[in-house]
Amino acid sequence: QDTGNNQVQFMHLDLASLRSVRAFASTFLRQEPQLHLLINNAGVSAGGTTEDGFSLPFQVNHLGHFLLTQLLLERLRSCAPSRVVIVASSAHCAGRLRPESLGRPPSGLFSAFQDYCDSKLANVLHARELATREQGTQVTCYAVHPGFVNTSLFRHAPLWLKPLLLPLAWLLFLDASEGARVVLDCATQDGLEPLSGRYFTDCGPRLPWPAGRDDRLARALWEGSERLVAL
């Protein structure tokens, strides 16, 4: 309604269910011959466990997107040049991924927040490893920190924390349309191909924190993710 574009099509996808991801990919590939851009944007910060037995933030923010990207990758290749944009976060700086315990919720008082940070580090490393593996295919990939955006991401925050978060969000955070700008820049800007795998903010390409530049960890995450989603 806002854009007047009648070519928008809704297709149901629940990243908290690997069964739903597979069903969506199957339906999409059957109905749509073209795919030039995939933006992995969904995110949650709540605790909990999915129907597949993984922590909710790690599956929604990383594993579901990982499986979706893999299932659509051949179509992206056949339609190249094409791009994958993964919405990450500066919260990756606090991520602590351990390949032997991927998908399990961390322990501790702030386990949901740690889980969120771990999933954002996974986003940065996913983009890095995907770019490495897709060299020469004209499929490029970018991880993006959109800034602090006032969305419903933290709607599941503890009740005691909400009185602190909500005024802060209204006063200091970007609105959703502003937060989308850097994501859309990575999706549409000409000449970004040599920067595939890089981490972007509203100031352009930036070095992620050291864990986000760890190629061995990126490979271990990839291989562990393949096992978890049964690829």
PDB file of C-alpha atoms in Angstrom:
ATOM      1  CA  GLN A   1       0.000   0.000   0.000  1.00  0.00           C
ATOM      2  CA  ASP A   2       2.808   2.426   0.825  1.00  0.00           C
ATOM      3  CA  THR A   3       4.703   1.884  -2.427  1.00  0.00           C
ATOM      4  CA  GLY A   4       1.928   1.159  -4.875  1.00  0.00           C
ATOM      5  CA  ASN A   5       3.889  -1.915  -5.999  1.00  0.00           C
ATOM      6  CA  ASN A   6       1.462  -4.748  -6.684  1.00  0.00           C
ATOM      7  CA  GLN A   7       4.281  -7.232  -7.298  1.00  0.00           C
ATOM      8  CA  VAL A   8       4.906  -7.850  -3.601  1.00  0.00           C
ATOM      9  CA  GLN A   9       4.098 -11.443  -2.657  1.00  0.00           C
ATOM     10  CA  PHE A  10       3.855 -12.817   0.869  1.00  0.00           C
ATOM     11  CA  MET A  11       5.110 -16.351   1.522  1.00  0.00           C
ATOM     12  CA  HIS A  12       5.027 -17.836   5.030  1.00  0.00           C
ATOM     13  CA  LEU A  13       8.393 -18.684   6.614  1.00  0.00           C
ATOM     14  CA  ASP A  14       9.113 -19.542  10.254  1.00  0.00           C
ATOM     15  CA  LEU A  15      12.855 -19.592  10.912  1.00  0.00           C
ATOM     16  CA  ALA A  16      12.242 -21.268  14.281  1.00  0.00           C
ATOM     17  CA  SER A  17      11.243 -24.388  12.326  1.00  0.00           C
ATOM     18  CA  LEU A  18      13.673 -26.077   9.942  1.00  0.00           C
ATOM     19  CA  ARG A  19      10.684 -27.902   8.480  1.00  0.00           C
ATOM     20  CA  SER A  20       9.131 -24.533   7.621  1.00  0.00           C
ATOM     21  CA  VAL A  21      12.391 -23.308   6.064  1.00  0.00           C
ATOM     22  CA  ARG A  22      12.532 -26.357   3.813  1.00  0.00           C
ATOM     23  CA  ALA A  23       8.869 -25.996   2.858  1.00  0.00           C
ATOM     24  CA  PHE A  24       9.336 -22.313   2.027  1.00  0.00           C
ATOM     25  CA  ALA A  25      12.422 -22.981  -0.104  1.00  0.00           C
ATOM     26  CA  SER A  26      10.649 -25.752  -1.991  1.00  0.00           C
ATOM     27  CA  THR A  27       7.628 -23.534  -2.699  1.00  0.00           C
ATOM     28  CA  PHE A  28       9.774 -20.557  -3.692  1.00  0.00           C
ATOM     29  CA  LEU A  29      11.962 -22.554  -6.080  1.00  0.00           C
ATOM     30  CA  ARG A  30       8.885 -24.068  -7.681  1.00  0.00           C
ATOM     31  CA  GLN A  31       7.122 -20.729  -8.186  1.00  0.00           C
ATOM     32  CA  GLU A  32       9.908 -18.198  -8.784  1.00  0.00           C
ATOM     33  CA  PRO A  33      12.522 -18.713 -11.529  1.00  0.00           C
ATOM     34  CA  GLN A  34      14.556 -15.617 -10.577  1.00  0.00           C
ATOM     35  CA  LEU A  35      16.434 -14.775  -7.383  1.00  0.00           C
ATOM     36  CA  HIS A  36      18.967 -11.942  -7.405  1.00  0.00           C
ATOM     37  CA  LEU A  37      18.889 -10.745  -3.803  1.00  0.00           C
ATOM     38  CA  LEU A  38      18.409 -12.453  -0.449  1.00  0.00           C
ATOM     39  CA  ILE A  39      18.294 -10.306   2.709  1.00  0.00           C
ATOM     40  CA  ASN A  40      18.490 -12.372   5.901  1.00  0.00           C
ATOM     41  CA  ASN A  41      16.881  -9.845   8.217  1.00  0.00           C
ATOM     42  CA  ALA A  42      14.855 -11.652  10.892  1.00  0.00           C
ATOM     43  CA  GLY A  43      16.018 -11.516  14.493  1.00  0.00           C
ATOM     44  CA  VAL A  44      14.833 -12.316  18.008  1.00  0.00           C
ATOM     45  CA  SER A  45      16.394 -11.764  21.406  1.00  0.00           C
ATOM     46  CA  ALA A  46      14.114 -13.985  23.501  1.00  0.00           C
ATOM     47  CA  GLY A  47      15.206 -17.093  25.343  1.00  0.00           C
ATOM     48  CA  GLY A  48      13.669 -20.483  24.736  1.00  0.00           C
ATOM     49  CA  THR A  49      14.055 -23.591  22.613  1.00  0.00           C
ATOM     50  CA  THR A  50      12.714 -24.335  19.134  1.00  0.00           C
ATOM     51  CA  GLU A  51      10.865 -27.426  17.941  1.00  0.00           C
ATOM     52  CA  ASP A  52      14.208 -28.609  16.527  1.00  0.00           C
ATOM     53  CA  GLY A  53      15.833 -28.492  19.959  1.00  0.00           C
ATOM     54  CA  PHE A  54      18.077 -25.466  19.431  1.00  0.00           C
ATOM     55  CA  SER A  55      18.138 -22.186  21.316  1.00  0.00           C
ATOM     56  CA  LEU A  56      15.596 -19.789  19.839  1.00  0.00           C
ATOM     57  CA  PRO A  57      17.922 -16.836  19.074  1.00  0.00           C
ATOM     58  CA  PHE A  58      20.629 -19.023  17.545  1.00  0.00           C
ATOM     59  CA  GLN A  59      18.190 -20.840  15.272  1.00  0.00           C
ATOM     60  CA  VAL A  60      16.150 -17.824  14.161  1.00  0.00           C
ATOM     61  CA  ASN A  61      19.105 -15.463  13.806  1.00  0.00           C
ATOM     62  CA  HIS A  62      21.608 -17.910  12.296  1.00  0.00           C
ATOM     63  CA  LEU A  63      20.696 -21.546  11.696  1.00  0.00           C
ATOM     64  CA  GLY A  64      17.401 -20.865   9.914  1.00  0.00           C
ATOM     65  CA  HIS A  65      19.081 -18.260   7.706  1.00  0.00           C
ATOM     66  CA  PHE A  66      22.015 -20.601   7.055  1.00  0.00           C
ATOM     67  CA  LEU A  67      19.710 -23.389   5.875  1.00  0.00           C
ATOM     68  CA  LEU A  68      17.593 -20.990   3.814  1.00  0.00           C
ATOM     69  CA  THR A  69      20.659 -19.561   2.083  1.00  0.00           C
ATOM     70  CA  GLN A  70      22.020 -23.012   1.296  1.00  0.00           C
ATOM     71  CA  LEU A  71      18.712 -24.206  -0.146  1.00  0.00           C
ATOM     72  CA  LEU A  72      18.475 -21.115  -2.383  1.00  0.00           C
ATOM     73  CA  LEU A  73      22.158 -20.907  -3.294  1.00  0.00           C
ATOM     74  CA  GLU A  74      21.973 -22.731  -6.603  1.00  0.00           C
ATOM     75  CA  ARG A  75      19.218 -20.379  -7.749  1.00  0.00           C
ATOM     76  CA  LEU A  76      21.307 -17.368  -6.669  1.00  0.00           C
ATOM     77  CA  ARG A  77      24.215 -18.771  -8.706  1.00  0.00           C
ATOM     78  CA  SER A  78      22.092 -19.337 -11.789  1.00  0.00           C
ATOM     79  CA  CYS A  79      20.806 -15.738 -11.582  1.00  0.00           C
ATOM     80  CA  ALA A  80      24.201 -14.166 -10.877  1.00  0.00           C
ATOM     81  CA  PRO A  81      25.318 -11.533 -10.335  1.00  0.00           C
ATOM     82  CA  SER A  82      23.411 -11.842  -7.085  1.00  0.00           C
ATOM     83  CA  ARG A  83      23.841 -10.842  -3.448  1.00  0.00           C
ATOM     84  CA  VAL A  84      23.190 -12.128   0.057  1.00  0.00           C
ATOM     85  CA  VAL A  85      22.916  -9.489   2.795  1.00  0.00           C
ATOM     86  CA  ILE A  86      22.980 -10.724   6.396  1.00  0.00           C
ATOM     87  CA  VAL A  87      21.779  -8.312   9.076  1.00  0.00           C
ATOM     88  CA  ALA A  88      24.268  -8.658  11.919  1.00  0.00           C
ATOM     89  CA  SER A  89      24.976  -6.318  14.840  1.00  0.00           C
ATOM     90  CA  SER A  90      27.792  -4.667  16.744  1.00  0.00           C
ATOM     91  CA  ALA A  91      26.687  -7.054  19.513  1.00  0.00           C
ATOM     92  CA  HIS A  92      28.903  -9.614  17.786  1.00  0.00           C
ATOM     93  CA  CYS A  93      31.728  -8.069  19.846  1.00  0.00           C
ATOM     94  CA  ALA A  94      30.448 -10.020  22.869  1.00  0.00           C
ATOM     95  CA  GLY A  95      29.891 -13.282  20.991  1.00  0.00           C
ATOM     96  CA  ARG A  96      31.605 -16.422  22.265  1.00  0.00           C
ATOM     97  CA  LEU A  97      31.009 -19.249  19.806  1.00  0.00           C
ATOM     98  CA  ARG A  98      32.162 -22.728  20.761  1.00  0.00           C
ATOM     99  CA  PRO A  99      31.888 -25.198  17.861  1.00  0.00           C
ATOM    100  CA  GLU A 100      31.331 -28.139  20.216  1.00  0.00           C
ATOM    101  CA  SER A 101      28.232 -26.555  21.775  1.00  0.00           C
ATOM    102  CA  LEU A 102      26.560 -24.783  18.827  1.00  0.00           C
ATOM    103  CA  GLY A 103      22.819 -24.416  19.219  1.00  0.00           C
ATOM    104  CA  ARG A 104      22.769 -24.935  22.970  1.00  0.00           C
ATOM    105  CA  PRO A 105      21.681 -21.990  25.113  1.00  0.00           C
ATOM    106  CA  PRO A 106      24.530 -20.586  27.201  1.00  0.00           C
ATOM    107  CA  SER A 107      24.293 -20.679  30.969  1.00  0.00           C
ATOM    108  CA  GLY A 108      24.268 -17.737  33.325  1.00  0.00           C
ATOM    109  CA  LEU A 109      22.051 -14.869  34.415  1.00  0.00           C
ATOM    110  CA  PHE A 110      22.218 -13.100  31.053  1.00  0.00           C
ATOM    111  CA  SER A 111      22.005 -16.227  28.901  1.00  0.00           C
ATOM    112  CA  ALA A 112      19.439 -14.773  26.462  1.00  0.00           C
ATOM    113  CA  PHE A 113      21.620 -11.727  25.813  1.00  0.00           C
ATOM    114  CA  GLN A 114      24.728 -13.903  25.388  1.00  0.00           C
ATOM    115  CA  ASP A 115      22.788 -16.139  23.015  1.00  0.00           C
ATOM    116  CA  TYR A 116      21.834 -13.087  20.947  1.00  0.00           C
ATOM    117  CA  CYS A 117      25.457 -11.890  20.810  1.00  0.00           C
ATOM    118  CA  ASP A 118      26.613 -15.379  19.809  1.00  0.00           C
ATOM    119  CA  SER A 119      24.085 -15.444  16.968  1.00  0.00           C
ATOM    120  CA  LYS A 120      25.268 -12.034  15.727  1.00  0.00           C
ATOM    121  CA  LEU A 121      28.875 -13.253  15.681  1.00  0.00           C
ATOM    122  CA  ALA A 122      27.595 -16.229  13.693  1.00  0.00           C
ATOM    123  CA  ASN A 123      26.036 -13.778  11.188  1.00  0.00           C
ATOM    124  CA  VAL A 124      29.380 -12.023  10.642  1.00  0.00           C
ATOM    125  CA  LEU A 125      31.252 -15.314  10.238  1.00  0.00           C
ATOM    126  CA  HIS A 126      28.561 -16.768   7.969  1.00  0.00           C
ATOM    127  CA  ALA A 127      28.994 -13.859   5.553  1.00  0.00           C
ATOM    128  CA  ARG A 128      32.775 -14.204   5.679  1.00  0.00           C
ATOM    129  CA  GLU A 129      32.802 -17.937   4.936  1.00  0.00           C
ATOM    130  CA  LEU A 130      30.056 -17.739   2.302  1.00  0.00           C
ATOM    131  CA  ALA A 131      32.055 -15.112   0.427  1.00  0.00           C
ATOM    132  CA  THR A 132      35.125 -17.363   0.533  1.00  0.00           C
ATOM    133  CA  ARG A 133      33.235 -20.374  -0.779  1.00  0.00           C
ATOM    134  CA  GLU A 134      31.463 -18.421  -3.526  1.00  0.00           C
ATOM    135  CA  GLN A 135      34.550 -16.818  -5.046  1.00  0.00           C
ATOM    136  CA  GLY A 136      34.270 -16.942  -8.808  1.00  0.00           C
ATOM    137  CA  THR A 137      30.489 -17.518  -8.871  1.00  0.00           C
ATOM    138  CA  GLN A 138      29.379 -13.841  -8.888  1.00  0.00           C
ATOM    139  CA  VAL A 139      27.404 -14.487  -5.693  1.00  0.00           C
ATOM    140  CA  THR A 140      28.596 -11.938  -3.140  1.00  0.00           C
ATOM    141  CA  CYS A 141      27.736 -11.560   0.528  1.00  0.00           C
ATOM    142  CA  TYR A 142      27.805  -8.751   3.111  1.00  0.00           C
ATOM    143  CA  ALA A 143      27.204  -8.591   6.876  1.00  0.00           C
ATOM    144  CA  VAL A 144      25.565  -5.363   8.036  1.00  0.00           C
ATOM    145  CA  HIS A 145      25.150  -3.584  11.369  1.00  0.00           C
ATOM    146  CA  PRO A 146      22.171  -1.267  10.706  1.00  0.00           C
ATOM    147  CA  GLY A 147      22.646   0.738  13.894  1.00  0.00           C
ATOM    148  CA  PHE A 148      20.423   0.683  16.958  1.00  0.00           C
ATOM    149  CA  VAL A 149      16.922   0.563  15.535  1.00  0.00           C
ATOM    150  CA  ASN A 150      13.603   0.961  17.337  1.00  0.00           C
ATOM    151  CA  THR A 151      11.841  -2.226  16.266  1.00  0.00           C
ATOM    152  CA  SER A 152      10.094  -4.946  18.261  1.00  0.00           C
ATOM    153  CA  LEU A 153      13.349  -6.914  18.578  1.00  0.00           C
ATOM    154  CA  PHE A 154      13.463  -6.570  22.366  1.00  0.00           C
ATOM    155  CA  ARG A 155       9.761  -7.098  23.005  1.00  0.00           C
ATOM    156  CA  HIS A 156      10.651 -10.207  25.039  1.00  0.00           C
ATOM    157  CA  ALA A 157      13.085  -8.367  27.324  1.00  0.00           C
ATOM    158  CA  PRO A 158      12.552  -8.962  31.057  1.00  0.00           C
ATOM    159  CA  LEU A 159       9.839  -6.789  32.561  1.00  0.00           C
ATOM    160  CA  TRP A 160      12.316  -5.050  34.878  1.00  0.00           C
ATOM    161  CA  LEU A 161      14.440  -4.018  31.890  1.00  0.00           C
ATOM    162  CA  LYS A 162      11.659  -2.612  29.701  1.00  0.00           C
ATOM    163  CA  PRO A 163      11.249   0.701  31.593  1.00  0.00           C
ATOM    164  CA  LEU A 164      14.919   1.350  30.822  1.00  0.00           C
ATOM    165  CA  LEU A 165      14.906   0.128  27.223  1.00  0.00           C
ATOM    166  CA  LEU A 166      11.744   1.734  25.906  1.00  0.00           C
ATOM    167  CA  PRO A 167      12.556   5.412  26.646  1.00  0.00           C
ATOM    168  CA  LEU A 168      16.090   4.822  25.377  1.00  0.00           C
ATOM    169  CA  ALA A 169      14.752   3.332  22.164  1.00  0.00           C
ATOM    170  CA  TRP A 170      12.373   6.221  21.514  1.00  0.00           C
ATOM    171  CA  LEU A 171      14.971   8.883  22.279  1.00  0.00           C
ATOM    172  CA  LEU A 172      18.147   7.512  20.724  1.00  0.00           C
ATOM    173  CA  PHE A 173      17.395   4.648  18.342  1.00  0.00           C
ATOM    174  CA  LEU A 174      16.784   4.964  14.594  1.00  0.00           C
ATOM    175  CA  ASP A 175      13.360   4.253  13.203  1.00  0.00           C
ATOM    176  CA  ALA A 176      12.994   1.218  10.957  1.00  0.00           C
ATOM    177  CA  SER A 177      13.191   3.131   7.668  1.00  0.00           C
ATOM    178  CA  GLU A 178      16.447   4.781   8.765  1.00  0.00           C
ATOM    179  CA  GLY A 179      17.852   1.464   9.929  1.00  0.00           C
ATOM    180  CA  ALA A 180      17.072  -0.082   6.553  1.00  0.00           C
ATOM    181  CA  ARG A 181      19.310   2.344   4.657  1.00  0.00           C
ATOM    182  CA  VAL A 182      22.656   0.619   5.169  1.00  0.00           C
ATOM    183  CA  VAL A 183      21.037  -2.755   4.456  1.00  0.00           C
ATOM    184  CA  LEU A 184      19.637  -1.438   1.184  1.00  0.00           C
ATOM    185  CA  ASP A 185      22.980   0.147   0.319  1.00  0.00           C
ATOM    186  CA  CYS A 186      24.643  -3.271   0.542  1.00  0.00           C
ATOM    187  CA  ALA A 187      21.808  -4.733  -1.502  1.00  0.00           C
ATOM    188  CA  THR A 188      21.878  -2.196  -4.333  1.00  0.00           C
ATOM    189  CA  GLN A 189      25.072  -0.129  -4.399  1.00  0.00           C
ATOM    190  CA  ASP A 190      27.259  -0.603  -7.468  1.00  0.00           C
ATOM    191  CA  GLY A 191      30.848  -1.758  -7.145  1.00  0.00           C
ATOM    192  CA  LEU A 192      30.696  -3.630  -3.831  1.00  0.00           C
ATOM    193  CA  GLU A 193      31.701  -6.983  -5.321  1.00  0.00           C
ATOM    194  CA  PRO A 194      35.399  -6.722  -4.272  1.00  0.00           C
ATOM    195  CA  LEU A 195      34.200  -6.228  -0.675  1.00  0.00           C
ATOM    196  CA  SER A 196      32.307  -9.524  -0.499  1.00  0.00           C
ATOM    197  CA  GLY A 197      32.450 -11.023   2.967  1.00  0.00           C
ATOM    198  CA  ARG A 198      33.072  -7.697   4.676  1.00  0.00           C
ATOM    199  CA  TYR A 199      31.206  -6.166   7.624  1.00  0.00           C
ATOM    200  CA  PHE A 200      29.405  -2.862   7.007  1.00  0.00           C
ATOM    201  CA  THR A 201      28.010  -0.099   9.190  1.00  0.00           C
ATOM    202  CA  ASP A 202      26.441   3.218   8.201  1.00  0.00           C
ATOM    203  CA  CYS A 203      30.022   4.480   7.784  1.00  0.00           C
ATOM    204  CA  GLY A 204      30.842   1.840   5.191  1.00  0.00           C
ATOM    205  CA  PRO A 205      33.047  -1.263   5.477  1.00  0.00           C
ATOM    206  CA  ARG A 206      34.589  -1.718   8.910  1.00  0.00           C
ATOM    207  CA  LEU A 207      36.707  -4.367  10.576  1.00  0.00           C
ATOM    208  CA  PRO A 208      34.599  -6.571  12.836  1.00  0.00           C
ATOM    209  CA  TRP A 209      35.911  -7.496  16.260  1.00  0.00           C
ATOM    210  CA  PRO A 210      38.726 -10.103  16.189  1.00  0.00           C
ATOM    211  CA  ALA A 211      36.415 -13.110  16.588  1.00  0.00           C
ATOM    212  CA  GLY A 212      34.542 -11.905  13.489  1.00  0.00           C
ATOM    213  CA  ARG A 213      37.788 -12.159  11.488  1.00  0.00           C
ATOM    214  CA  ASP A 214      38.669 -15.685  12.628  1.00  0.00           C
ATOM    215  CA  ASP A 215      38.685 -17.837   9.483  1.00  0.00           C
ATOM    216  CA  ARG A 216      39.161 -21.077  11.418  1.00  0.00           C
ATOM    217  CA  LEU A 217      36.127 -20.277  13.560  1.00  0.00           C
ATOM    218  CA  ALA A 218      34.150 -19.345  10.425  1.00  0.00           C
ATOM    219  CA  ARG A 219      34.910 -22.747   8.873  1.00  0.00           C
ATOM    220  CA  ALA A 220      34.076 -24.565  12.095  1.00  0.00           C
ATOM    221  CA  LEU A 221      30.775 -22.672  12.358  1.00  0.00           C
ATOM    222  CA  TRP A 222      29.921 -23.546   8.743  1.00  0.00           C
ATOM    223  CA  GLU A 223      30.671 -27.238   9.191  1.00  0.00           C
ATOM    224  CA  GLY A 224      28.851 -27.347  12.523  1.00  0.00           C
ATOM    225  CA  SER A 225      25.830 -25.578  11.033  1.00  0.00           C
ATOM    226  CA  GLU A 226      25.715 -28.080   8.177  1.00  0.00           C
ATOM    227  CA  ARG A 227      25.582 -30.914  10.706  1.00  0.00           C
ATOM    228  CA  LEU A 228      22.893 -29.252  12.816  1.00  0.00           C
ATOM    229  CA  VAL A 229      20.564 -28.631   9.861  1.00  0.00           C
ATOM    230  CA  ALA A 230      21.363 -32.045   8.300  1.00  0.00           C
ATOM    231  CA  LEU A 231      22.906 -30.830   5.046  1.00  0.00           C
TER     232      LEU A 231
END
